[in-house]
Amino acid sequence: MSQNNFPKLHNATWPGIVGKGPDSEPIISFDEMLENTAKAEVDGVKFDGVDIGLFDPHIDLEMDDDGVKKLVEKVSSYNLEIGSVVAPIWGGPILGSKEDRATYLDLLEKSCKLASKLREAGIRPNGIVRVDTASSPEQWAKDPKGSQKIIVETFKEACKIAENYGEKLAAEGEICWGGMHSWKTMLETLESVDSPYLGFQADMAHTLLYTLGYNYPEHRILPEGYDWKDKSVWKAALKEMTDALRPWTIDFHVAQNDATVFGSGSHDKTGRHCLANDPNGKLDIAEDAGYWLRDEKGNLTKAFNHICWDGCMFPNAVMSKQDTWNNILAALIQVREAHGWKA
């Protein structure tokens, strides 16, 4: 039996949508994702909750109070809580037009409003509202200084909205989002916004790609041609990156990566999410998570009360197997055993 009960262990439901659709595989329903999560069990330990994407066909962003009530009842019926939520801001790229930025902020406000209603309903004791720039590194690179100025100004406006609803925003460090596509650029963005309402969402798979400088070679930390045999080189790179980004980290995705990128359906190439027990995985999940969950002195940061598994773009055949979710839960338990606490 698990000795620690914090951080709480969550599963993401959006992998049922992301990378799925007409040009890929069929979408997996919200109910099926909840069912798979609730069924998972390892030595009597189960998932505590789910992190959810606030977008169709799983969630109606503009649901009324009756819709909120039904969502709360549905998730509660599986003995799960809700944690972090993903704001569907991609219809308003920050580096687009003024109208695009207005759309971005409108979608963000609707997301914060729904998130706060879920918190008030008691189903959502922990979590942030996840954001990105909805803009590509290519668009950003046309005018790096100008792009950064627009991103910082827009994020500052977004923070005011989040504050109004008692929420915090977390920018997910992914190589596919301009202004967030390298660890140094992400840090610059966070420091320039400099708001208690904007932090960093660290995903173990995506941040591994940061160390390889995939979309920003000048910010690469690992040496060219690194073959992963000398783990001390990887640990040093991980330390350099986490020392910079950990103080900003307010949300955390446990994940595995094989040091490659992948995209399916309409999703851009980003850090490939691998199964927890993938033999090609480069991460020692439990050990490497500690670089994010403990400070430079080895003390627990306790910066967030739940951690979440994010496994986007797995084939549906894999996602329909209960073993998949049991193995994922086992990986989360190992992280909690190594870096958790009792409360």
CSV table of C-alpha atoms in Angstrom, one decimal:
chain,number,residue,atom,x,y,z
A,1,MET,CA,0.0,0.0,0.0
A,2,SER,CA,1.1,3.5,-0.7
A,3,GLN,CA,2.6,5.4,2.2
A,4,ASN,CA,2.0,8.9,0.9
A,5,ASN,CA,-1.3,10.4,0.0
A,6,PHE,CA,0.0,13.6,-1.7
A,7,PRO,CA,0.3,14.7,-4.4
A,8,LYS,CA,-3.0,13.3,-5.6
A,9,LEU,CA,-2.7,11.1,-8.8
A,10,HIS,CA,-4.7,12.2,-11.9
A,11,ASN,CA,-5.1,11.0,-15.4
A,12,ALA,CA,-5.7,13.4,-18.4
A,13,THR,CA,-8.9,12.9,-20.4
A,14,TRP,CA,-7.8,15.0,-23.5
A,15,PRO,CA,-5.7,12.2,-25.0
A,16,GLY,CA,-9.1,10.9,-26.1
A,17,ILE,CA,-9.3,13.9,-28.4
A,18,VAL,CA,-5.8,15.2,-29.2
A,19,GLY,CA,-4.4,13.8,-32.4
A,20,LYS,CA,-7.7,12.0,-33.1
A,21,GLY,CA,-10.4,12.9,-35.6
A,22,PRO,CA,-11.3,12.6,-39.3
A,23,ASP,CA,-7.6,12.5,-40.4
A,24,SER,CA,-6.6,10.1,-37.7
A,25,GLU,CA,-8.4,7.6,-35.4
A,26,PRO,CA,-11.9,8.1,-33.9
A,27,ILE,CA,-12.2,10.2,-30.8
A,28,ILE,CA,-12.5,8.3,-27.5
A,29,SER,CA,-15.5,9.6,-25.5
A,30,PHE,CA,-15.2,11.4,-22.2
A,31,ASP,CA,-17.2,8.6,-20.5
A,32,GLU,CA,-14.7,6.0,-21.7
A,33,MET,CA,-11.8,8.0,-20.5
A,34,LEU,CA,-13.4,8.3,-17.1
A,35,GLU,CA,-14.2,4.6,-17.1
A,36,ASN,CA,-10.6,3.6,-18.0
A,37,THR,CA,-9.3,5.9,-15.3
A,38,ALA,CA,-11.7,4.7,-12.6
A,39,LYS,CA,-11.0,1.0,-13.4
A,40,ALA,CA,-7.2,1.3,-13.0
A,41,GLU,CA,-5.9,-0.1,-9.7
A,42,VAL,CA,-2.4,-1.1,-8.4
A,43,ASP,CA,-2.2,-2.8,-5.0
A,44,GLY,CA,-5.4,-1.2,-3.8
A,45,VAL,CA,-4.3,2.3,-5.0
A,46,LYS,CA,-6.5,4.1,-7.6
A,47,PHE,CA,-6.5,7.4,-9.5
A,48,ASP,CA,-7.8,10.3,-7.4
A,49,GLY,CA,-9.0,12.4,-10.2
A,50,VAL,CA,-8.8,13.7,-13.8
A,51,ASP,CA,-7.4,16.7,-15.6
A,52,ILE,CA,-9.7,17.8,-18.4
A,53,GLY,CA,-9.8,19.7,-21.7
A,54,LEU,CA,-12.6,22.3,-21.9
A,55,PHE,CA,-13.4,21.5,-25.5
A,56,ASP,CA,-15.8,19.6,-27.7
A,57,PRO,CA,-16.8,16.8,-27.9
A,58,HIS,CA,-15.9,16.1,-24.2
A,59,ILE,CA,-16.8,19.4,-22.6
A,60,ASP,CA,-19.1,22.3,-23.7
A,61,LEU,CA,-17.1,25.4,-22.8
A,62,GLU,CA,-20.3,27.4,-22.6
A,63,MET,CA,-22.3,25.0,-20.5
A,64,ASP,CA,-24.9,26.5,-18.2
A,65,ASP,CA,-25.2,25.9,-14.4
A,66,ASP,CA,-27.2,22.8,-15.1
A,67,GLY,CA,-24.4,21.5,-17.3
A,68,VAL,CA,-21.9,22.1,-14.6
A,69,LYS,CA,-24.1,20.2,-12.1
A,70,LYS,CA,-24.3,17.2,-14.5
A,71,LEU,CA,-20.5,17.3,-15.1
A,72,VAL,CA,-19.9,17.3,-11.4
A,73,GLU,CA,-22.3,14.4,-10.9
A,74,LYS,CA,-20.8,12.4,-13.7
A,75,VAL,CA,-17.2,12.7,-12.5
A,76,SER,CA,-18.2,12.2,-8.9
A,77,SER,CA,-20.0,9.0,-9.8
A,78,TYR,CA,-16.6,7.5,-10.7
A,79,ASN,CA,-15.2,8.6,-7.3
A,80,LEU,CA,-12.9,11.1,-9.1
A,81,GLU,CA,-12.2,14.8,-8.7
A,82,ILE,CA,-11.2,17.4,-11.3
A,83,GLY,CA,-7.8,19.1,-11.2
A,84,SER,CA,-6.2,21.2,-13.9
A,85,VAL,CA,-8.2,22.2,-17.0
A,86,VAL,CA,-7.0,23.1,-20.6
A,87,ALA,CA,-8.3,26.3,-22.0
A,88,PRO,CA,-9.1,25.9,-25.8
A,89,ILE,CA,-7.5,29.1,-26.9
A,90,TRP,CA,-6.3,27.9,-30.3
A,91,GLY,CA,-8.9,29.8,-32.2
A,92,GLY,CA,-7.1,33.0,-31.3
A,93,PRO,CA,-3.4,32.8,-32.0
A,94,ILE,CA,-1.6,35.5,-30.0
A,95,LEU,CA,0.7,36.2,-32.9
A,96,GLY,CA,-2.2,36.7,-35.2
A,97,SER,CA,-4.3,39.9,-35.5
A,98,LYS,CA,-5.8,42.1,-32.8
A,99,GLU,CA,-9.0,40.3,-33.4
A,100,ASP,CA,-7.3,37.0,-32.8
A,101,ARG,CA,-5.9,38.2,-29.5
A,102,ALA,CA,-9.4,39.4,-28.5
A,103,THR,CA,-10.7,35.9,-29.3
A,104,TYR,CA,-7.8,34.3,-27.3
A,105,LEU,CA,-8.7,36.4,-24.2
A,106,ASP,CA,-12.5,35.7,-24.7
A,107,LEU,CA,-11.9,32.0,-24.8
A,108,LEU,CA,-9.6,32.2,-21.8
A,109,GLU,CA,-12.2,34.1,-19.8
A,110,LYS,CA,-14.8,31.5,-20.6
A,111,SER,CA,-12.3,28.8,-19.4
A,112,CYS,CA,-11.5,30.6,-16.2
A,113,LYS,CA,-15.2,31.1,-15.5
A,114,LEU,CA,-16.0,27.4,-16.0
A,115,ALA,CA,-12.9,26.4,-14.0
A,116,SER,CA,-14.0,28.6,-11.1
A,117,LYS,CA,-17.6,27.2,-11.2
A,118,LEU,CA,-16.1,23.7,-10.9
A,119,ARG,CA,-14.0,24.8,-7.9
A,120,GLU,CA,-17.0,26.4,-6.2
A,121,ALA,CA,-19.0,23.1,-6.8
A,122,GLY,CA,-16.4,21.3,-4.7
A,123,ILE,CA,-15.3,18.9,-7.4
A,124,ARG,CA,-12.0,20.8,-8.1
A,125,PRO,CA,-9.9,21.4,-5.0
A,126,ASN,CA,-6.6,21.7,-6.9
A,127,GLY,CA,-5.3,22.7,-10.3
A,128,ILE,CA,-4.6,25.5,-12.8
A,129,VAL,CA,-5.8,26.6,-16.2
A,130,ARG,CA,-3.4,25.5,-18.9
A,131,VAL,CA,-2.5,27.8,-21.7
A,132,ASP,CA,-0.1,28.2,-24.6
A,133,THR,CA,0.5,31.0,-27.2
A,134,ALA,CA,-1.5,29.2,-30.0
A,135,SER,CA,1.2,30.4,-32.3
A,136,SER,CA,4.0,28.5,-34.1
A,137,PRO,CA,7.8,28.9,-33.6
A,138,GLU,CA,8.0,29.8,-37.3
A,139,GLN,CA,5.6,32.8,-36.8
A,140,TRP,CA,7.5,33.8,-33.7
A,141,ALA,CA,10.9,33.7,-35.5
A,142,LYS,CA,9.8,36.2,-38.1
A,143,ASP,CA,10.2,38.9,-35.4
A,144,PRO,CA,11.5,37.5,-32.1
A,145,LYS,CA,11.5,40.8,-30.2
A,146,GLY,CA,8.2,41.9,-31.5
A,147,SER,CA,6.7,38.5,-31.0
A,148,GLN,CA,7.9,38.4,-27.4
A,149,LYS,CA,6.4,41.9,-26.7
A,150,ILE,CA,3.0,40.8,-28.0
A,151,ILE,CA,3.1,37.5,-26.1
A,152,VAL,CA,4.0,39.2,-22.8
A,153,GLU,CA,1.4,41.9,-23.2
A,154,THR,CA,-1.3,39.3,-24.0
A,155,PHE,CA,-0.3,37.0,-21.1
A,156,LYS,CA,-0.4,40.0,-18.8
A,157,GLU,CA,-4.0,40.7,-19.8
A,158,ALA,CA,-4.7,37.0,-19.4
A,159,CYS,CA,-3.4,37.1,-15.9
A,160,LYS,CA,-5.8,39.9,-15.0
A,161,ILE,CA,-8.7,37.7,-16.2
A,162,ALA,CA,-7.4,34.7,-14.2
A,163,GLU,CA,-7.1,36.8,-11.1
A,164,ASN,CA,-10.7,38.0,-11.4
A,165,TYR,CA,-11.8,34.4,-11.3
A,166,GLY,CA,-9.4,33.2,-8.5
A,167,GLU,CA,-7.5,31.1,-11.0
A,168,LYS,CA,-3.8,30.7,-12.0
A,169,LEU,CA,-2.6,30.1,-15.5
A,170,ALA,CA,0.2,27.6,-16.4
A,171,ALA,CA,2.0,27.8,-19.7
A,172,GLU,CA,2.9,24.3,-20.9
A,173,GLY,CA,6.4,24.1,-22.2
A,174,GLU,CA,6.1,22.5,-25.6
A,175,ILE,CA,8.5,23.0,-28.5
A,176,CYS,CA,5.5,23.6,-30.9
A,177,TRP,CA,4.4,26.9,-29.3
A,178,GLY,CA,6.1,30.2,-30.2
A,179,GLY,CA,7.6,32.0,-27.2
A,180,MET,CA,7.6,28.7,-25.3
A,181,HIS,CA,9.6,26.6,-27.8
A,182,SER,CA,12.9,26.5,-25.9
A,183,TRP,CA,13.6,26.5,-22.2
A,184,LYS,CA,15.4,29.9,-22.3
A,185,THR,CA,12.6,31.5,-24.3
A,186,MET,CA,10.0,30.0,-21.9
A,187,LEU,CA,11.9,31.4,-19.0
A,188,GLU,CA,12.2,34.8,-20.7
A,189,THR,CA,8.4,34.8,-21.2
A,190,LEU,CA,7.7,33.9,-17.6
A,191,GLU,CA,10.1,36.5,-16.2
A,192,SER,CA,8.8,39.2,-18.5
A,193,VAL,CA,5.2,38.7,-17.5
A,194,ASP,CA,6.3,38.4,-13.9
A,195,SER,CA,2.9,37.6,-12.4
A,196,PRO,CA,1.8,35.4,-9.6
A,197,TYR,CA,-1.0,34.3,-11.9
A,198,LEU,CA,1.2,32.8,-14.5
A,199,GLY,CA,3.4,29.8,-13.9
A,200,PHE,CA,4.9,26.9,-15.8
A,201,GLN,CA,3.4,23.5,-16.5
A,202,ALA,CA,6.3,21.0,-16.8
A,203,ASP,CA,5.7,17.9,-18.9
A,204,MET,CA,8.5,15.3,-18.6
A,205,ALA,CA,8.2,14.4,-22.3
A,206,HIS,CA,8.1,17.9,-23.7
A,207,THR,CA,10.8,19.3,-21.5
A,208,LEU,CA,13.2,16.5,-22.5
A,209,LEU,CA,13.0,18.0,-26.0
A,210,TYR,CA,14.0,21.3,-24.5
A,211,THR,CA,17.4,19.8,-23.6
A,212,LEU,CA,17.8,18.7,-27.3
A,213,GLY,CA,17.1,22.2,-28.6
A,214,TYR,CA,14.7,20.7,-31.2
A,215,ASN,CA,13.1,24.0,-32.3
A,216,TYR,CA,15.9,26.3,-31.0
A,217,PRO,CA,19.3,24.6,-31.6
A,218,GLU,CA,21.2,27.5,-29.9
A,219,HIS,CA,19.5,26.6,-26.6
A,220,ARG,CA,20.4,23.0,-26.7
A,221,ILE,CA,21.9,21.6,-23.5
A,222,LEU,CA,22.7,18.0,-24.4
A,223,PRO,CA,25.7,17.7,-26.8
A,224,GLU,CA,25.1,16.9,-30.5
A,225,GLY,CA,25.0,13.2,-31.1
A,226,TYR,CA,24.4,12.3,-27.4
A,227,ASP,CA,23.7,8.6,-27.2
A,228,TRP,CA,22.1,8.4,-23.8
A,229,LYS,CA,24.6,5.8,-22.5
A,230,ASP,CA,26.3,8.2,-20.1
A,231,LYS,CA,23.4,9.2,-17.9
A,232,SER,CA,25.5,11.7,-15.9
A,233,VAL,CA,25.4,14.0,-19.0
A,234,TRP,CA,21.6,13.8,-19.1
A,235,LYS,CA,21.3,14.4,-15.4
A,236,ALA,CA,23.5,17.5,-15.6
A,237,ALA,CA,21.3,18.8,-18.5
A,238,LEU,CA,18.1,18.1,-16.6
A,239,LYS,CA,19.5,19.9,-13.5
A,240,GLU,CA,20.4,23.0,-15.5
A,241,MET,CA,16.9,23.2,-17.0
A,242,THR,CA,15.0,22.4,-13.9
A,243,ASP,CA,17.0,24.8,-11.7
A,244,ALA,CA,15.8,27.5,-14.1
A,245,LEU,CA,12.2,26.5,-14.6
A,246,ARG,CA,11.4,24.7,-11.3
A,247,PRO,CA,10.8,28.0,-9.3
A,248,TRP,CA,8.0,28.8,-11.9
A,249,THR,CA,6.5,25.3,-11.9
A,250,ILE,CA,2.9,25.1,-10.6
A,251,ASP,CA,1.6,22.0,-12.5
A,252,PHE,CA,3.3,18.8,-13.5
A,253,HIS,CA,2.8,16.0,-16.0
A,254,VAL,CA,4.4,12.7,-15.5
A,255,ALA,CA,5.4,11.2,-18.9
A,256,GLN,CA,7.9,9.1,-20.8
A,257,ASN,CA,9.7,10.1,-24.0
A,258,ASP,CA,12.2,8.3,-26.3
A,259,ALA,CA,13.9,11.6,-27.4
A,260,THR,CA,11.9,11.9,-30.6
A,261,VAL,CA,9.0,14.1,-31.8
A,262,PHE,CA,5.7,13.0,-33.0
A,263,GLY,CA,2.4,14.4,-34.3
A,264,SER,CA,-0.8,12.8,-35.4
A,265,GLY,CA,-4.0,14.1,-36.9
A,266,SER,CA,-3.9,17.9,-36.9
A,267,HIS,CA,-1.4,18.1,-34.0
A,268,ASP,CA,2.0,19.6,-34.7
A,269,LYS,CA,5.1,17.6,-33.9
A,270,THR,CA,6.0,17.8,-30.3
A,271,GLY,CA,7.6,15.6,-27.6
A,272,ARG,CA,6.5,12.0,-28.2
A,273,HIS,CA,4.6,10.6,-25.4
A,274,CYS,CA,5.6,7.0,-24.8
A,275,LEU,CA,4.0,4.3,-22.6
A,276,ALA,CA,5.3,4.4,-19.0
A,277,ASN,CA,7.1,1.0,-19.6
A,278,ASP,CA,8.3,1.7,-23.1
A,279,PRO,CA,11.8,0.0,-23.4
A,280,ASN,CA,12.9,2.9,-25.6
A,281,GLY,CA,12.0,5.5,-23.0
A,282,LYS,CA,15.0,7.7,-22.0
A,283,LEU,CA,13.5,8.8,-18.7
A,284,ASP,CA,13.9,7.2,-15.3
A,285,ILE,CA,10.4,8.5,-14.5
A,286,ALA,CA,10.5,8.3,-10.7
A,287,GLU,CA,14.1,9.6,-10.4
A,288,ASP,CA,13.9,12.3,-13.0
A,289,ALA,CA,10.6,13.6,-11.6
A,290,GLY,CA,12.6,14.5,-8.5
A,291,TYR,CA,14.4,17.2,-10.4
A,292,TRP,CA,11.1,19.0,-10.7
A,293,LEU,CA,9.5,18.0,-7.4
A,294,ARG,CA,12.5,18.8,-5.1
A,295,ASP,CA,14.6,22.0,-4.9
A,296,GLU,CA,18.4,22.2,-5.3
A,297,LYS,CA,18.8,21.1,-1.7
A,298,GLY,CA,16.7,18.0,-2.2
A,299,ASN,CA,13.7,19.4,-0.2
A,300,LEU,CA,10.1,18.8,-1.5
A,301,THR,CA,8.7,21.9,-3.1
A,302,LYS,CA,5.1,20.9,-2.5
A,303,ALA,CA,4.3,23.5,-5.2
A,304,PHE,CA,1.2,21.6,-6.4
A,305,ASN,CA,-1.1,19.1,-4.7
A,306,HIS,CA,-1.6,16.8,-7.7
A,307,ILE,CA,0.4,15.3,-10.5
A,308,CYS,CA,-1.1,14.1,-13.8
A,309,TRP,CA,-0.2,11.5,-16.5
A,310,ASP,CA,-0.4,13.0,-20.0
A,311,GLY,CA,-0.2,10.4,-22.8
A,312,CYS,CA,-1.3,12.1,-26.0
A,313,MET,CA,-1.5,10.4,-29.4
A,314,PHE,CA,-1.4,6.8,-28.3
A,315,PRO,CA,-3.2,4.5,-30.7
A,316,ASN,CA,-6.8,3.7,-29.7
A,317,ALA,CA,-6.0,0.0,-29.5
A,318,VAL,CA,-3.4,0.9,-26.7
A,319,MET,CA,-5.8,3.2,-24.9
A,320,SER,CA,-8.5,0.5,-24.8
A,321,LYS,CA,-6.3,-1.9,-22.8
A,322,GLN,CA,-6.7,-1.7,-19.0
A,323,ASP,CA,-3.1,-2.7,-18.6
A,324,THR,CA,-2.1,0.6,-20.2
A,325,TRP,CA,-3.8,2.5,-17.4
A,326,ASN,CA,-2.6,0.2,-14.7
A,327,ASN,CA,1.0,0.6,-15.8
A,328,ILE,CA,0.6,4.4,-16.0
A,329,LEU,CA,-0.9,4.4,-12.5
A,330,ALA,CA,2.0,2.3,-11.2
A,331,ALA,CA,4.5,4.9,-12.6
A,332,LEU,CA,2.6,7.7,-10.8
A,333,ILE,CA,2.6,5.8,-7.6
A,334,GLN,CA,6.4,5.4,-7.9
A,335,VAL,CA,6.8,9.1,-8.3
A,336,ARG,CA,4.6,9.8,-5.2
A,337,GLU,CA,6.5,7.2,-3.1
A,338,ALA,CA,9.8,8.9,-4.0
A,339,HIS,CA,8.7,12.5,-3.8
A,340,GLY,CA,5.3,12.7,-2.0
A,341,TRP,CA,4.1,13.3,1.5
A,342,LYS,CA,1.4,12.5,4.0
A,343,ALA,CA,-1.2,15.0,4.9
